[in-house]
CSV table of C-alpha atoms in Angstrom, one decimal:
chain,number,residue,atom,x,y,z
A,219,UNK,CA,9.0,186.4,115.7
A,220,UNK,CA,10.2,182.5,114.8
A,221,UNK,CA,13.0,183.3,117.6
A,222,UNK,CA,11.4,185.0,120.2
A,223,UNK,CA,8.7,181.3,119.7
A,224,UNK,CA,11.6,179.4,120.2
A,225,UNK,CA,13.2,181.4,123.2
A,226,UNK,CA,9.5,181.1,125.0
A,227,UNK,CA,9.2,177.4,124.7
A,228,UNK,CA,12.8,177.0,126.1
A,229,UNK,CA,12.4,178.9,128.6
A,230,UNK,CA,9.2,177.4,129.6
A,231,UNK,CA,10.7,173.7,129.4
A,232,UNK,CA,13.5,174.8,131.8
A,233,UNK,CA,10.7,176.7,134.3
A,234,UNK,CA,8.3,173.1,134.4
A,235,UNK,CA,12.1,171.5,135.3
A,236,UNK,CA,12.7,173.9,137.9
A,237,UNK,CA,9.1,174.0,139.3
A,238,UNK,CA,9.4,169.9,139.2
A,239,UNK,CA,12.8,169.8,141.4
A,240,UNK,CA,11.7,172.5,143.7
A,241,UNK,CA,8.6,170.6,144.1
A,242,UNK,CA,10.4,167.0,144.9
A,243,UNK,CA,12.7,168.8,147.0
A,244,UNK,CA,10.1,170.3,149.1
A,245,UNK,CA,9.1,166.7,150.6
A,246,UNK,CA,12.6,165.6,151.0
A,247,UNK,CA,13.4,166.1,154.8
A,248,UNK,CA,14.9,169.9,155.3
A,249,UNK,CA,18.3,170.1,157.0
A,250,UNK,CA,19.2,166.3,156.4
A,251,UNK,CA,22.8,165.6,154.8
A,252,UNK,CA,21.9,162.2,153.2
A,253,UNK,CA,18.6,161.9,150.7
A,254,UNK,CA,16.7,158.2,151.6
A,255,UNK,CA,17.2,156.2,149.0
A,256,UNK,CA,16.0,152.9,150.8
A,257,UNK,CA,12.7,151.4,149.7
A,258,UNK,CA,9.7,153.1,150.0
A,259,UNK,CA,8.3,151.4,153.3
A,260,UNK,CA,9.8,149.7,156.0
A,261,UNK,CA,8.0,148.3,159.3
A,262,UNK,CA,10.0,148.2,162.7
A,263,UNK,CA,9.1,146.5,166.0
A,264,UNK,CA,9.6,149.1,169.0
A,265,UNK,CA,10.4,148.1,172.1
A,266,UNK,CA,10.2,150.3,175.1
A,267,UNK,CA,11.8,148.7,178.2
A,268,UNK,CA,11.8,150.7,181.9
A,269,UNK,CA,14.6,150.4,184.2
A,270,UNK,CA,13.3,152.5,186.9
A,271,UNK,CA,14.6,150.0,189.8
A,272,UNK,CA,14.8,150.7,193.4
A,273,UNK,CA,18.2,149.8,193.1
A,274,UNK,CA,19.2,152.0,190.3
A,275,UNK,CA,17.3,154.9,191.5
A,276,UNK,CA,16.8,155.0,195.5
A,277,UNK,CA,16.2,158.4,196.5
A,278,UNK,CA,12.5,158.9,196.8
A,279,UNK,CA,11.5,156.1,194.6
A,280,UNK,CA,7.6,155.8,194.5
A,281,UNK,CA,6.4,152.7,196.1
A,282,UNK,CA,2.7,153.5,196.3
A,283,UNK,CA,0.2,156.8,195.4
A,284,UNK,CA,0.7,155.8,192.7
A,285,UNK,CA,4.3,153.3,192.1
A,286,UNK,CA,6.9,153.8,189.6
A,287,UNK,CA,5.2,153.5,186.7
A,288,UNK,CA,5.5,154.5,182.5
A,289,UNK,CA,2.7,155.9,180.7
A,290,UNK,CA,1.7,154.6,177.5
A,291,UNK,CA,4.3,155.8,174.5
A,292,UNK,CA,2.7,158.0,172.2
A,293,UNK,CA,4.9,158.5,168.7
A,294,UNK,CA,5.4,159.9,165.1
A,295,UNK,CA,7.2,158.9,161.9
A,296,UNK,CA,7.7,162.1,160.1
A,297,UNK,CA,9.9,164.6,158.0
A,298,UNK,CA,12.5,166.9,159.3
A,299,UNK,CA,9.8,169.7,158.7
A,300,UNK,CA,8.3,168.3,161.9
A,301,UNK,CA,9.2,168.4,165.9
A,302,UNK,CA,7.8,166.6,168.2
A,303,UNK,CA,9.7,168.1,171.0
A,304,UNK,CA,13.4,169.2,171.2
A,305,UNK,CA,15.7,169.4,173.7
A,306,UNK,CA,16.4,173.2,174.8
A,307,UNK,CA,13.2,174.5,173.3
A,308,UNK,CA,10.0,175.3,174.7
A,309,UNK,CA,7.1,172.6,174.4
A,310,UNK,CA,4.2,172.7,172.9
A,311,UNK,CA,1.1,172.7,174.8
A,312,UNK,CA,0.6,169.2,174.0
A,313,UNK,CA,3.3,168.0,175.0
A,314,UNK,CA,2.9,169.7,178.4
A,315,UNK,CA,-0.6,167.9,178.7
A,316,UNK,CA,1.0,164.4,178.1
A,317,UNK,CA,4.5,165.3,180.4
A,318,UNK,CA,2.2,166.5,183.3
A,319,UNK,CA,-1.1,164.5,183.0
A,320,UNK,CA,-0.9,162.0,180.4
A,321,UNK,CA,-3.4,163.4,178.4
A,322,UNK,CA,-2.7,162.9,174.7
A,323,UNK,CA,-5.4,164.8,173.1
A,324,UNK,CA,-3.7,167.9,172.7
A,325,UNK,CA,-0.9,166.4,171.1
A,326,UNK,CA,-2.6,164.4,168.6
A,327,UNK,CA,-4.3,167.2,167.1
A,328,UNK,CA,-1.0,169.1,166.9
A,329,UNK,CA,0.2,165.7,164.9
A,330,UNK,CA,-2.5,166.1,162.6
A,331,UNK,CA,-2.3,169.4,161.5
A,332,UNK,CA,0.9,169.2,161.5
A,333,UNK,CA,0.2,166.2,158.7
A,334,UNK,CA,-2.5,167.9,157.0
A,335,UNK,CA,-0.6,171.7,156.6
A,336,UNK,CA,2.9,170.4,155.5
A,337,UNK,CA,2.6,166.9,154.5
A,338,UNK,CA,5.5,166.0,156.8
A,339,UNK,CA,3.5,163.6,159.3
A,340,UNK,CA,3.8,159.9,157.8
A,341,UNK,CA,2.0,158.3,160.7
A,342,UNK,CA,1.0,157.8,164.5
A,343,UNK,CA,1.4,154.9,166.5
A,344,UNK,CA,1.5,154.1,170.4
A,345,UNK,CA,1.8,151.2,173.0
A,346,UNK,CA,0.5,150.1,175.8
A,347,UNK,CA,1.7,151.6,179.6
A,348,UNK,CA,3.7,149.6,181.5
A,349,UNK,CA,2.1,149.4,186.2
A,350,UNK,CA,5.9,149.1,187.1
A,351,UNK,CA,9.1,150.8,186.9
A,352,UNK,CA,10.2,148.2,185.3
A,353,UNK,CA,9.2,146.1,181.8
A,354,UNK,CA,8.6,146.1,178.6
A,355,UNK,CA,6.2,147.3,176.1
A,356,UNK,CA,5.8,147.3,172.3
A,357,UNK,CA,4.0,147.9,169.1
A,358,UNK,CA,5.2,148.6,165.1
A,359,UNK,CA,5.3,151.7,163.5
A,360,UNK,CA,6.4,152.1,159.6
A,361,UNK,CA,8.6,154.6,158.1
A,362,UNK,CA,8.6,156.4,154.4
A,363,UNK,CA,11.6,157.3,152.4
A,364,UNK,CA,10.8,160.7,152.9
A,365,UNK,CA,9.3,160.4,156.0
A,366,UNK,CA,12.4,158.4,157.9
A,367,UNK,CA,12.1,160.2,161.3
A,368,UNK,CA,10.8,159.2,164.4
A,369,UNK,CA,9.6,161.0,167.5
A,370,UNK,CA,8.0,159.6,170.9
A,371,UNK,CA,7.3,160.5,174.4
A,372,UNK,CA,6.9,158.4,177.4
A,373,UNK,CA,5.9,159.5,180.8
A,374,UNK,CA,7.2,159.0,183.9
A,375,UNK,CA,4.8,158.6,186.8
A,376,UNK,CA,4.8,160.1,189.2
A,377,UNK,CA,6.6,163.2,188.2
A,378,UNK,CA,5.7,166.9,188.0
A,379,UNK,CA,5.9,167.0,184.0
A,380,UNK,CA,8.8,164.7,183.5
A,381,UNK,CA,9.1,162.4,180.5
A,382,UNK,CA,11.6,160.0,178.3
A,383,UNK,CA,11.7,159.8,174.9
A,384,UNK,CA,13.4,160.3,170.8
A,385,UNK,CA,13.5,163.2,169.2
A,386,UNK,CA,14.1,162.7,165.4
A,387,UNK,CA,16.2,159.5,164.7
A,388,UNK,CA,16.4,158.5,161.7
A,389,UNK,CA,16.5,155.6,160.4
A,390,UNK,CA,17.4,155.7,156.9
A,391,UNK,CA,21.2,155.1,156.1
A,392,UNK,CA,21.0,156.5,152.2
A,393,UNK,CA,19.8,153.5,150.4
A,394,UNK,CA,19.3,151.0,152.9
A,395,UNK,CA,17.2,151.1,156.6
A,396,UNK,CA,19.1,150.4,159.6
A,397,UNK,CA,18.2,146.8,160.7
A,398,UNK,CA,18.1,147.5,164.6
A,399,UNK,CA,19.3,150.3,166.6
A,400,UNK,CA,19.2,150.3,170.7
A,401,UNK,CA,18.9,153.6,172.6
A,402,UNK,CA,19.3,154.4,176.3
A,403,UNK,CA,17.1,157.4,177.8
A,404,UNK,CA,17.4,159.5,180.4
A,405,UNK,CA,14.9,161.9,182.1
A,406,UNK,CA,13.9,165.3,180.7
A,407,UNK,CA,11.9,168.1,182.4
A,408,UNK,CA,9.2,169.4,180.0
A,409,UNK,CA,10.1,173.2,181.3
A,410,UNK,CA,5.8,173.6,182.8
A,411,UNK,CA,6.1,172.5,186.4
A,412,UNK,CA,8.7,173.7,188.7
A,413,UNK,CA,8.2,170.9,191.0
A,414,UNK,CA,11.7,168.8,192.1
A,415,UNK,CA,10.5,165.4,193.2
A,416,UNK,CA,8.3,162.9,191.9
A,417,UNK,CA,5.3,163.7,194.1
A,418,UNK,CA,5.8,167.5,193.7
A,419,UNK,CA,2.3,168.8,194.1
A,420,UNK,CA,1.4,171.2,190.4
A,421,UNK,CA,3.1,174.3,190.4
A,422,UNK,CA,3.4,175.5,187.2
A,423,UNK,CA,6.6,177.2,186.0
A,424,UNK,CA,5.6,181.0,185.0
A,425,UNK,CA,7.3,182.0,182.7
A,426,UNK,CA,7.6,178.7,181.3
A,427,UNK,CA,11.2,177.0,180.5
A,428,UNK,CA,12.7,175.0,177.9
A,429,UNK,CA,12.8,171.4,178.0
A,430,UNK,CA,15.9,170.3,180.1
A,431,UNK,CA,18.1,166.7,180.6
A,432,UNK,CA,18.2,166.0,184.1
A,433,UNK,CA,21.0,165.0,185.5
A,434,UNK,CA,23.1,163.5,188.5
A,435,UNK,CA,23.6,167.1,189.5
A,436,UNK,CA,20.8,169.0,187.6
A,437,UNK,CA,19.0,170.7,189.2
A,438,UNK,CA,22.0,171.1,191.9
A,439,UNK,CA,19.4,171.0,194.2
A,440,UNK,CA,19.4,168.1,197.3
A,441,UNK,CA,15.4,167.5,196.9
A,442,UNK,CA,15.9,166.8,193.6
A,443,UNK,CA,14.8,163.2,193.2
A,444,UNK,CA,17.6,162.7,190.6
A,445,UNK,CA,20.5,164.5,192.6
A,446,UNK,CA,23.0,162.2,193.2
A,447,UNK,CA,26.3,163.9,193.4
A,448,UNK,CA,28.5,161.3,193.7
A,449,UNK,CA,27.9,160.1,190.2
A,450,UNK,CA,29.4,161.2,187.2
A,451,UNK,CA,25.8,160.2,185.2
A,452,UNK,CA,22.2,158.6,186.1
A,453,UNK,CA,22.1,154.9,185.0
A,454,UNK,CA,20.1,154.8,181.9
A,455,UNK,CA,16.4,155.2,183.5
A,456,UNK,CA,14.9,153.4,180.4
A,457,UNK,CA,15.7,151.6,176.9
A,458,UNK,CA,14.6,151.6,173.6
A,459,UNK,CA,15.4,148.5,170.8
A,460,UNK,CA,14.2,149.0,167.0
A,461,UNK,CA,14.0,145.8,164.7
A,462,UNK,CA,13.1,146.0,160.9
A,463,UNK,CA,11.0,143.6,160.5
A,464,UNK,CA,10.7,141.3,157.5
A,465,UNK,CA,8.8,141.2,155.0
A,466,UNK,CA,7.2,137.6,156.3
A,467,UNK,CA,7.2,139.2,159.6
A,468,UNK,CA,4.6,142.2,158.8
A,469,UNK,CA,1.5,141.9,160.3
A,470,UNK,CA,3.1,139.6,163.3
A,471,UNK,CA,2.2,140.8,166.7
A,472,UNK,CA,5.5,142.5,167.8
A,473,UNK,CA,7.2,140.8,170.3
A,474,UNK,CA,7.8,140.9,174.1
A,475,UNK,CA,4.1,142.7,174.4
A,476,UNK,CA,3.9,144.1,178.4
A,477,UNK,CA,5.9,140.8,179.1
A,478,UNK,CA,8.8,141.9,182.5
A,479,UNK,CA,12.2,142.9,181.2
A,480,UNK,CA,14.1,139.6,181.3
A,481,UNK,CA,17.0,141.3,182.0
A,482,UNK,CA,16.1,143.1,185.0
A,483,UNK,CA,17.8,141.4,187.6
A,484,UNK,CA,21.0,141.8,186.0
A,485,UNK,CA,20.3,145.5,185.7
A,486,UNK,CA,19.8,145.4,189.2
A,487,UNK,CA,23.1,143.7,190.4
A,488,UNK,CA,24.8,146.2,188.3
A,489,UNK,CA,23.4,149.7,188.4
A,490,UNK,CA,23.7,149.7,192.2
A,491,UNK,CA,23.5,153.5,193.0
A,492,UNK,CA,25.0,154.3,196.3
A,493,UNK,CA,22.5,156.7,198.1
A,494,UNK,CA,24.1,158.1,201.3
A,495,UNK,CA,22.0,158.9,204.6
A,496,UNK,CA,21.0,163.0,205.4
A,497,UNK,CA,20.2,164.1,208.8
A,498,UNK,CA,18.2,167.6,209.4
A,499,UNK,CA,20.2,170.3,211.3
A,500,UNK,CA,20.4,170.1,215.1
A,501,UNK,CA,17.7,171.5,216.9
A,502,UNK,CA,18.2,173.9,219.8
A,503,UNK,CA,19.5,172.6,223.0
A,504,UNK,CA,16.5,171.5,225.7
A,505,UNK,CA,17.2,172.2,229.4
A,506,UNK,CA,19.9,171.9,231.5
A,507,UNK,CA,19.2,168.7,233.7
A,508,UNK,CA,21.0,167.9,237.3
A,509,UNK,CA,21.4,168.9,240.9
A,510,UNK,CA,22.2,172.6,241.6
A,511,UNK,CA,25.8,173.4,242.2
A,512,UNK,CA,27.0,170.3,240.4
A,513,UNK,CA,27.3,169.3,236.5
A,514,UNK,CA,24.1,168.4,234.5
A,515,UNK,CA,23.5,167.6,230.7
A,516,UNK,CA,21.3,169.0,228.3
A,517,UNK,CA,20.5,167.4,225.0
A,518,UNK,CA,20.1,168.4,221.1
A,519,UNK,CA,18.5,166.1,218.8
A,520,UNK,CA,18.2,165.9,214.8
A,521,UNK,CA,16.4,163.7,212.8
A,522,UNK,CA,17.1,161.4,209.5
A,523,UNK,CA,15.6,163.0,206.1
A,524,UNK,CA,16.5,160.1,203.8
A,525,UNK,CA,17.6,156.9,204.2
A,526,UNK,CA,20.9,155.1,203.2
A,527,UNK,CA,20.8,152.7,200.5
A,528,UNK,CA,23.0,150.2,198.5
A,529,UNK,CA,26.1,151.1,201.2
A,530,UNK,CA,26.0,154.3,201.3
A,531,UNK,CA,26.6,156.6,204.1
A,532,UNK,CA,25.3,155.1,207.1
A,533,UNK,CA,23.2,157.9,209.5
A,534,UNK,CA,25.4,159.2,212.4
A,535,UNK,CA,24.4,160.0,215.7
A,536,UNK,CA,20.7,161.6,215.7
A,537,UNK,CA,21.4,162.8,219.9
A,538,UNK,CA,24.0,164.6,221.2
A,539,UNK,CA,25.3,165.3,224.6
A,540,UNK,CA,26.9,168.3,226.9
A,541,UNK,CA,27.6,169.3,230.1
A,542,UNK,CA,26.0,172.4,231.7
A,543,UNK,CA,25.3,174.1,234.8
A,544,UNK,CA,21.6,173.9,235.3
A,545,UNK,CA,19.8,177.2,236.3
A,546,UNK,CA,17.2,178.5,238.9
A,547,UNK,CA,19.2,176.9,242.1
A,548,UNK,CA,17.9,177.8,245.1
């Protein structure tokens, strides 16, 4: 009986050790190769910077109802038990709300419950939107050892459900936090509105499709406001800078708050994207015009769809002329 005593309380010592490990290891981030073993906390400045220029993106670019314009950034620091969004799989509805309206509502609540169910949410934080394609914007957010990711969205507007944005960085390096990182983005297509350019009226995409990268040649399609098939890739359409802030820094208002990107000009000057001119097809020839029993002319005409831009294809000739014999002499 003394044994069997003995044999229980071992075997209950090494069940509360198990129970305890499983336990910690439950709100260590699932699928990550490297365990944070940085300090706790850690505060960072985000800053969001557009680079939707004219010059960098001609075709169609919205100058008015409404202009190029960002939406306010609406992010997470969180566990890898959580997803924001991800490229190639379907959105969540409130991530459809904030791609195609703005509307963050939706979303929120999915971050809460998502806190509240499976502890993986560490917090929310957001900044202001930016009236131009181009500027900056910025607030802080703070990270937890076991909570290292983060997640954000940004809109564009105008745009059928089109948005920028981080899915999952982290920024834990095992026992220290990365003291900056810098990020370009590029467009992605929520996979809710089939509509190709940015003042596509809503047309919702039934049944809905995974969220996409646009490209310089996806969707191959001309009215594609991205299509530019001549480049090998889009300029970066926006940028994203990290700082770890200080411990004498916390509680600083982060810098370059809704302040124009200093650096914009020289953005311009460089991300020049050649946008050549397109013509519609000819229409049908009009009448034959002349005196009977001698030559005449008769005249097609097309007109320019989009035009050139940063020396690009100039338009060619929109008339075009031919001999005929006109008809109904008398």
């Amino acid at each position: 009986m003394e044994n069997l005593m003995v044999v229980y309380r071992s075997c209950k010592v090494i069940w509360t050790l198990l129970v305890t490990i499983l336990g910690y290891a439950s709100t260590l981030p699932v699928g990550d190769d490297s365990i944070c073993t940085a300090e706790e906390l850690a505060k960072y400045s985000i800053i969001f910077t557009g680079k939707w220029s004219q010059t960098a993106f001609p075709k169609q670019y919205p100058l008015y109802r409404p202009p190029a314009q960002w939406s306010s950034m609406l992010g997470v620091t969180h566990s890898s038990d959580y997803s924001m969004w991800k490229k190639n799989e379907y959105a969540s509805n409130g991530v459809r709300d904030f791609a195609e309206k703005g509307e963050a509502w939706v979303l929120m609540k999915e971050i809460e419950e998502a806190g509240e169910k499976i502890q993986s949410v560490h917090g929310i934080f957001s900044a202001p939107a930016i009236s131009s394609g181009t500027g900056q914007t910025s607030t802080e957010l703070e990270v937890h050892s076991r909570h290292p990711l983060v997640s954000f969205v940004v809109r564009i507007v105008p745009s059928p459900d089109w948005f920028v944005g981080i899915d999952s960085l982290n920024l834990c390096e095992g026992d220290h936090w990365m003291e900056e990182v810098s990020i370009d983005l590029f467009p992605y297509d929520a996979g809710t509105d089939s509509g190709f350019t940015f003042s596509s009226p809503n047309f919702a995409t039934i049944p809905q499709d995974t969220v996409t990268e646009i490209t310089c040649s996806s969707p191959s399609h001309p009215a594609n406001s991205f299509y530019y098939p001549k480049l090998k890739i889009l300029p970066p359409i926006a940028q994203v800078t990290m700082v770890k802030l200080k411990k004498n820094q916390l509680g600083l208002p982060a810098p370059y708050l809704n302040l124009p990107a200093k650096s914009n000009e020289v953005i311009d000057s460089v991300s020049e994207t050649p946008l050549d001119c397109e013509v519609s097809q000819w229409s049908s020839w009009g009448l034959c015009r002349g005196l009977c029993r001698k030559t005449g002319t008769k005249i097609r005409t097309r007109f320019v769809l989009l035009q050139p831009a940063n020396n690009g294809m100039p338009c060619p000739n929109l008339d075009e002329e031919t001999g005929c014999e006109p008809e109904n002499c008398v």
